[in-house]
Amino acid sequence: MPYNLQASVARIGATLFFSLMATVGVFAQSDMTAEADEAFDRRGYFEAAREYVALYAKIKSDVKLKAYCAFQAGEAYRLHHKPEDATEWYDKAIGLKYGNKNSKVFLLYGDALRDQEAYDEA
């Protein structure tokens, strides 16, 4: 086999391998939050908030997943009309750099502060 062809096949194989590994990681993440996501999707915000908070406490090393759970808990509390709790969880998501992935967290944090009439902080 010519060297160029062999190198191309090796690159394609490596690309497929890493793509597959990334996909497996995404499915593992969604399995962990599946119940909470399902509750959130069916508008069971109180139940979803409890699930996300419980997951947040369990997660030790996956910062991205922990930030996602904090943001989703904030969203569930906001939609359940609990701005004090929403503010707490948005603040945790911001502390975990979730704003780098989803800048909407800053707007929602400000809105939750405004709902509490904390205008200076908002």
mmCIF file with all atom_site columns, C-alpha atoms in Angstrom:
data_model
loop_
_atom_site.group_PDB
_atom_site.id
_atom_site.type_symbol
_atom_site.label_atom_id
_atom_site.label_alt_id
_atom_site.label_comp_id
_atom_site.label_asym_id
_atom_site.label_entity_id
_atom_site.label_seq_id
_atom_site.pdbx_PDB_ins_code
_atom_site.Cartn_x
_atom_site.Cartn_y
_atom_site.Cartn_z
_atom_site.occupancy
_atom_site.B_iso_or_equiv
_atom_site.pdbx_formal_charge
_atom_site.auth_seq_id
_atom_site.auth_comp_id
_atom_site.auth_asym_id
_atom_site.auth_atom_id
_atom_site.pdbx_PDB_model_num
ATOM 1   C CA . MET A 1 1   ? 0.000   0.000  0.000  1.00 0.00 ? 1   MET A CA 1
ATOM 2   C CA . PRO A 1 2   ? 1.458   3.411  -0.909 1.00 0.00 ? 2   PRO A CA 1
ATOM 3   C CA . TYR A 1 3   ? 2.531   5.534  2.039  1.00 0.00 ? 3   TYR A CA 1
ATOM 4   C CA . ASN A 1 4   ? 0.080   8.397  1.280  1.00 0.00 ? 4   ASN A CA 1
ATOM 5   C CA . LEU A 1 5   ? -2.862  6.026  1.127  1.00 0.00 ? 5   LEU A CA 1
ATOM 6   C CA . GLN A 1 6   ? -1.779  4.321  4.349  1.00 0.00 ? 6   GLN A CA 1
ATOM 7   C CA . ALA A 1 7   ? -1.496  7.687  6.132  1.00 0.00 ? 7   ALA A CA 1
ATOM 8   C CA . SER A 1 8   ? -4.938  8.733  4.868  1.00 0.00 ? 8   SER A CA 1
ATOM 9   C CA . VAL A 1 9   ? -6.519  5.505  6.089  1.00 0.00 ? 9   VAL A CA 1
ATOM 10  C CA . ALA A 1 10  ? -4.850  5.954  9.482  1.00 0.00 ? 10  ALA A CA 1
ATOM 11  C CA . ARG A 1 11  ? -6.173  9.533  9.766  1.00 0.00 ? 11  ARG A CA 1
ATOM 12  C CA . ILE A 1 12  ? -9.689  8.477  8.823  1.00 0.00 ? 12  ILE A CA 1
ATOM 13  C CA . GLY A 1 13  ? -9.550  5.628  11.337 1.00 0.00 ? 13  GLY A CA 1
ATOM 14  C CA . ALA A 1 14  ? -8.352  7.933  14.102 1.00 0.00 ? 14  ALA A CA 1
ATOM 15  C CA . THR A 1 15  ? -11.055 10.477 13.280 1.00 0.00 ? 15  THR A CA 1
ATOM 16  C CA . LEU A 1 16  ? -13.769 7.827  13.393 1.00 0.00 ? 16  LEU A CA 1
ATOM 17  C CA . PHE A 1 17  ? -12.445 6.450  16.670 1.00 0.00 ? 17  PHE A CA 1
ATOM 18  C CA . PHE A 1 18  ? -12.428 9.836  18.411 1.00 0.00 ? 18  PHE A CA 1
ATOM 19  C CA . SER A 1 19  ? -15.852 10.721 17.000 1.00 0.00 ? 19  SER A CA 1
ATOM 20  C CA . LEU A 1 20  ? -17.233 7.474  18.366 1.00 0.00 ? 20  LEU A CA 1
ATOM 21  C CA . MET A 1 21  ? -15.686 8.102  21.787 1.00 0.00 ? 21  MET A CA 1
ATOM 22  C CA . ALA A 1 22  ? -17.168 11.614 21.904 1.00 0.00 ? 22  ALA A CA 1
ATOM 23  C CA . THR A 1 23  ? -20.598 10.221 21.028 1.00 0.00 ? 23  THR A CA 1
ATOM 24  C CA . VAL A 1 24  ? -20.380 7.637  23.815 1.00 0.00 ? 24  VAL A CA 1
ATOM 25  C CA . GLY A 1 25  ? -19.588 10.424 26.295 1.00 0.00 ? 25  GLY A CA 1
ATOM 26  C CA . VAL A 1 26  ? -22.645 12.398 25.199 1.00 0.00 ? 26  VAL A CA 1
ATOM 27  C CA . PHE A 1 27  ? -24.927 9.400  25.633 1.00 0.00 ? 27  PHE A CA 1
ATOM 28  C CA . ALA A 1 28  ? -23.512 8.689  29.094 1.00 0.00 ? 28  ALA A CA 1
ATOM 29  C CA . GLN A 1 29  ? -24.188 12.279 30.114 1.00 0.00 ? 29  GLN A CA 1
ATOM 30  C CA . SER A 1 30  ? -27.750 12.193 28.832 1.00 0.00 ? 30  SER A CA 1
ATOM 31  C CA . ASP A 1 31  ? -28.399 8.883  30.618 1.00 0.00 ? 31  ASP A CA 1
ATOM 32  C CA . MET A 1 32  ? -27.446 10.462 33.923 1.00 0.00 ? 32  MET A CA 1
ATOM 33  C CA . THR A 1 33  ? -29.820 13.410 33.499 1.00 0.00 ? 33  THR A CA 1
ATOM 34  C CA . ALA A 1 34  ? -32.523 11.545 31.563 1.00 0.00 ? 34  ALA A CA 1
ATOM 35  C CA . GLU A 1 35  ? -35.111 11.462 34.365 1.00 0.00 ? 35  GLU A CA 1
ATOM 36  C CA . ALA A 1 36  ? -34.617 15.115 35.263 1.00 0.00 ? 36  ALA A CA 1
ATOM 37  C CA . ASP A 1 37  ? -34.685 16.157 31.601 1.00 0.00 ? 37  ASP A CA 1
ATOM 38  C CA . GLU A 1 38  ? -37.856 14.158 31.054 1.00 0.00 ? 38  GLU A CA 1
ATOM 39  C CA . ALA A 1 39  ? -39.554 15.780 34.064 1.00 0.00 ? 39  ALA A CA 1
ATOM 40  C CA . PHE A 1 40  ? -38.473 19.205 32.798 1.00 0.00 ? 40  PHE A CA 1
ATOM 41  C CA . ASP A 1 41  ? -39.761 18.486 29.285 1.00 0.00 ? 41  ASP A CA 1
ATOM 42  C CA . ARG A 1 42  ? -43.187 17.494 30.571 1.00 0.00 ? 42  ARG A CA 1
ATOM 43  C CA . ARG A 1 43  ? -43.250 20.686 32.686 1.00 0.00 ? 43  ARG A CA 1
ATOM 44  C CA . GLY A 1 44  ? -42.869 18.953 36.032 1.00 0.00 ? 44  GLY A CA 1
ATOM 45  C CA . TYR A 1 45  ? -40.578 21.744 37.193 1.00 0.00 ? 45  TYR A CA 1
ATOM 46  C CA . PHE A 1 46  ? -40.718 20.966 40.916 1.00 0.00 ? 46  PHE A CA 1
ATOM 47  C CA . GLU A 1 47  ? -39.728 17.342 40.317 1.00 0.00 ? 47  GLU A CA 1
ATOM 48  C CA . ALA A 1 48  ? -37.088 18.350 37.761 1.00 0.00 ? 48  ALA A CA 1
ATOM 49  C CA . ALA A 1 49  ? -35.546 20.849 40.181 1.00 0.00 ? 49  ALA A CA 1
ATOM 50  C CA . ARG A 1 50  ? -35.255 18.163 42.861 1.00 0.00 ? 50  ARG A CA 1
ATOM 51  C CA . GLU A 1 51  ? -33.659 15.755 40.381 1.00 0.00 ? 51  GLU A CA 1
ATOM 52  C CA . TYR A 1 52  ? -31.127 18.322 39.135 1.00 0.00 ? 52  TYR A CA 1
ATOM 53  C CA . VAL A 1 53  ? -30.209 19.366 42.680 1.00 0.00 ? 53  VAL A CA 1
ATOM 54  C CA . ALA A 1 54  ? -29.700 15.710 43.665 1.00 0.00 ? 54  ALA A CA 1
ATOM 55  C CA . LEU A 1 55  ? -27.530 15.115 40.586 1.00 0.00 ? 55  LEU A CA 1
ATOM 56  C CA . TYR A 1 56  ? -25.537 18.271 41.322 1.00 0.00 ? 56  TYR A CA 1
ATOM 57  C CA . ALA A 1 57  ? -24.698 16.887 44.776 1.00 0.00 ? 57  ALA A CA 1
ATOM 58  C CA . LYS A 1 58  ? -23.648 13.499 43.340 1.00 0.00 ? 58  LYS A CA 1
ATOM 59  C CA . ILE A 1 59  ? -21.359 14.818 40.600 1.00 0.00 ? 59  ILE A CA 1
ATOM 60  C CA . LYS A 1 60  ? -17.781 15.300 41.759 1.00 0.00 ? 60  LYS A CA 1
ATOM 61  C CA . SER A 1 61  ? -15.479 15.570 38.760 1.00 0.00 ? 61  SER A CA 1
ATOM 62  C CA . ASP A 1 62  ? -17.523 16.411 35.635 1.00 0.00 ? 62  ASP A CA 1
ATOM 63  C CA . VAL A 1 63  ? -17.669 20.211 35.859 1.00 0.00 ? 63  VAL A CA 1
ATOM 64  C CA . LYS A 1 64  ? -19.613 20.617 32.601 1.00 0.00 ? 64  LYS A CA 1
ATOM 65  C CA . LEU A 1 65  ? -22.345 18.243 33.736 1.00 0.00 ? 65  LEU A CA 1
ATOM 66  C CA . LYS A 1 66  ? -22.433 19.882 37.160 1.00 0.00 ? 66  LYS A CA 1
ATOM 67  C CA . ALA A 1 67  ? -22.819 23.319 35.520 1.00 0.00 ? 67  ALA A CA 1
ATOM 68  C CA . TYR A 1 68  ? -25.591 21.961 33.284 1.00 0.00 ? 68  TYR A CA 1
ATOM 69  C CA . CYS A 1 69  ? -27.445 20.597 36.313 1.00 0.00 ? 69  CYS A CA 1
ATOM 70  C CA . ALA A 1 70  ? -27.090 23.918 38.145 1.00 0.00 ? 70  ALA A CA 1
ATOM 71  C CA . PHE A 1 71  ? -28.435 25.842 35.143 1.00 0.00 ? 71  PHE A CA 1
ATOM 72  C CA . GLN A 1 72  ? -31.326 23.445 34.635 1.00 0.00 ? 72  GLN A CA 1
ATOM 73  C CA . ALA A 1 73  ? -32.179 23.611 38.349 1.00 0.00 ? 73  ALA A CA 1
ATOM 74  C CA . GLY A 1 74  ? -32.259 27.400 38.026 1.00 0.00 ? 74  GLY A CA 1
ATOM 75  C CA . GLU A 1 75  ? -34.514 27.117 34.996 1.00 0.00 ? 75  GLU A CA 1
ATOM 76  C CA . ALA A 1 76  ? -36.856 24.710 36.781 1.00 0.00 ? 76  ALA A CA 1
ATOM 77  C CA . TYR A 1 77  ? -37.104 27.008 39.797 1.00 0.00 ? 77  TYR A CA 1
ATOM 78  C CA . ARG A 1 78  ? -37.656 30.052 37.563 1.00 0.00 ? 78  ARG A CA 1
ATOM 79  C CA . LEU A 1 79  ? -40.467 28.333 35.692 1.00 0.00 ? 79  LEU A CA 1
ATOM 80  C CA . HIS A 1 80  ? -41.917 27.177 39.024 1.00 0.00 ? 80  HIS A CA 1
ATOM 81  C CA . HIS A 1 81  ? -41.989 30.875 40.078 1.00 0.00 ? 81  HIS A CA 1
ATOM 82  C CA . LYS A 1 82  ? -39.312 30.615 42.769 1.00 0.00 ? 82  LYS A CA 1
ATOM 83  C CA . PRO A 1 83  ? -36.885 33.426 41.867 1.00 0.00 ? 83  PRO A CA 1
ATOM 84  C CA . GLU A 1 84  ? -34.891 33.129 45.118 1.00 0.00 ? 84  GLU A CA 1
ATOM 85  C CA . ASP A 1 85  ? -34.017 29.512 44.383 1.00 0.00 ? 85  ASP A CA 1
ATOM 86  C CA . ALA A 1 86  ? -33.468 30.260 40.691 1.00 0.00 ? 86  ALA A CA 1
ATOM 87  C CA . THR A 1 87  ? -30.975 32.991 41.593 1.00 0.00 ? 87  THR A CA 1
ATOM 88  C CA . GLU A 1 88  ? -29.002 30.613 43.800 1.00 0.00 ? 88  GLU A CA 1
ATOM 89  C CA . TRP A 1 89  ? -28.693 27.995 41.056 1.00 0.00 ? 89  TRP A CA 1
ATOM 90  C CA . TYR A 1 90  ? -27.948 30.443 38.250 1.00 0.00 ? 90  TYR A CA 1
ATOM 91  C CA . ASP A 1 91  ? -25.183 31.845 40.450 1.00 0.00 ? 91  ASP A CA 1
ATOM 92  C CA . LYS A 1 92  ? -23.724 28.346 40.853 1.00 0.00 ? 92  LYS A CA 1
ATOM 93  C CA . ALA A 1 93  ? -23.905 27.768 37.088 1.00 0.00 ? 93  ALA A CA 1
ATOM 94  C CA . ILE A 1 94  ? -22.108 31.061 36.463 1.00 0.00 ? 94  ILE A CA 1
ATOM 95  C CA . GLY A 1 95  ? -19.467 30.087 39.026 1.00 0.00 ? 95  GLY A CA 1
ATOM 96  C CA . LEU A 1 96  ? -18.902 26.861 37.090 1.00 0.00 ? 96  LEU A CA 1
ATOM 97  C CA . LYS A 1 97  ? -18.383 28.872 33.858 1.00 0.00 ? 97  LYS A CA 1
ATOM 98  C CA . TYR A 1 98  ? -21.665 27.778 32.251 1.00 0.00 ? 98  TYR A CA 1
ATOM 99  C CA . GLY A 1 99  ? -21.875 31.262 30.744 1.00 0.00 ? 99  GLY A CA 1
ATOM 100 C CA . ASN A 1 100 ? -19.086 30.281 28.339 1.00 0.00 ? 100 ASN A CA 1
ATOM 101 C CA . LYS A 1 101 ? -21.419 27.681 26.827 1.00 0.00 ? 101 LYS A CA 1
ATOM 102 C CA . ASN A 1 102 ? -24.757 29.472 27.208 1.00 0.00 ? 102 ASN A CA 1
ATOM 103 C CA . SER A 1 103 ? -24.676 33.226 27.735 1.00 0.00 ? 103 SER A CA 1
ATOM 104 C CA . LYS A 1 104 ? -28.430 33.211 28.375 1.00 0.00 ? 104 LYS A CA 1
ATOM 105 C CA . VAL A 1 105 ? -27.620 32.328 31.997 1.00 0.00 ? 105 VAL A CA 1
ATOM 106 C CA . PHE A 1 106 ? -26.560 35.937 32.641 1.00 0.00 ? 106 PHE A CA 1
ATOM 107 C CA . LEU A 1 107 ? -29.859 37.337 31.363 1.00 0.00 ? 107 LEU A CA 1
ATOM 108 C CA . LEU A 1 108 ? -31.898 34.839 33.356 1.00 0.00 ? 108 LEU A CA 1
ATOM 109 C CA . TYR A 1 109 ? -29.842 35.537 36.483 1.00 0.00 ? 109 TYR A CA 1
ATOM 110 C CA . GLY A 1 110 ? -30.520 39.264 36.090 1.00 0.00 ? 110 GLY A CA 1
ATOM 111 C CA . ASP A 1 111 ? -34.224 38.622 35.511 1.00 0.00 ? 111 ASP A CA 1
ATOM 112 C CA . ALA A 1 112 ? -34.438 36.488 38.657 1.00 0.00 ? 112 ALA A CA 1
ATOM 113 C CA . LEU A 1 113 ? -32.725 39.241 40.654 1.00 0.00 ? 113 LEU A CA 1
ATOM 114 C CA . ARG A 1 114 ? -35.121 41.795 39.174 1.00 0.00 ? 114 ARG A CA 1
ATOM 115 C CA . ASP A 1 115 ? -38.085 39.628 40.203 1.00 0.00 ? 115 ASP A CA 1
ATOM 116 C CA . GLN A 1 116 ? -36.770 39.848 43.764 1.00 0.00 ? 116 GLN A CA 1
ATOM 117 C CA . GLU A 1 117 ? -36.446 43.640 43.379 1.00 0.00 ? 117 GLU A CA 1
ATOM 118 C CA . ALA A 1 118 ? -32.655 43.409 43.811 1.00 0.00 ? 118 ALA A CA 1
ATOM 119 C CA . TYR A 1 119 ? -32.115 46.072 41.156 1.00 0.00 ? 119 TYR A CA 1
ATOM 120 C CA . ASP A 1 120 ? -28.585 47.045 42.187 1.00 0.00 ? 120 ASP A CA 1
ATOM 121 C CA . GLU A 1 121 ? -27.343 43.459 41.885 1.00 0.00 ? 121 GLU A CA 1
ATOM 122 C CA . ALA A 1 122 ? -29.219 42.863 38.626 1.00 0.00 ? 122 ALA A CA 1
#
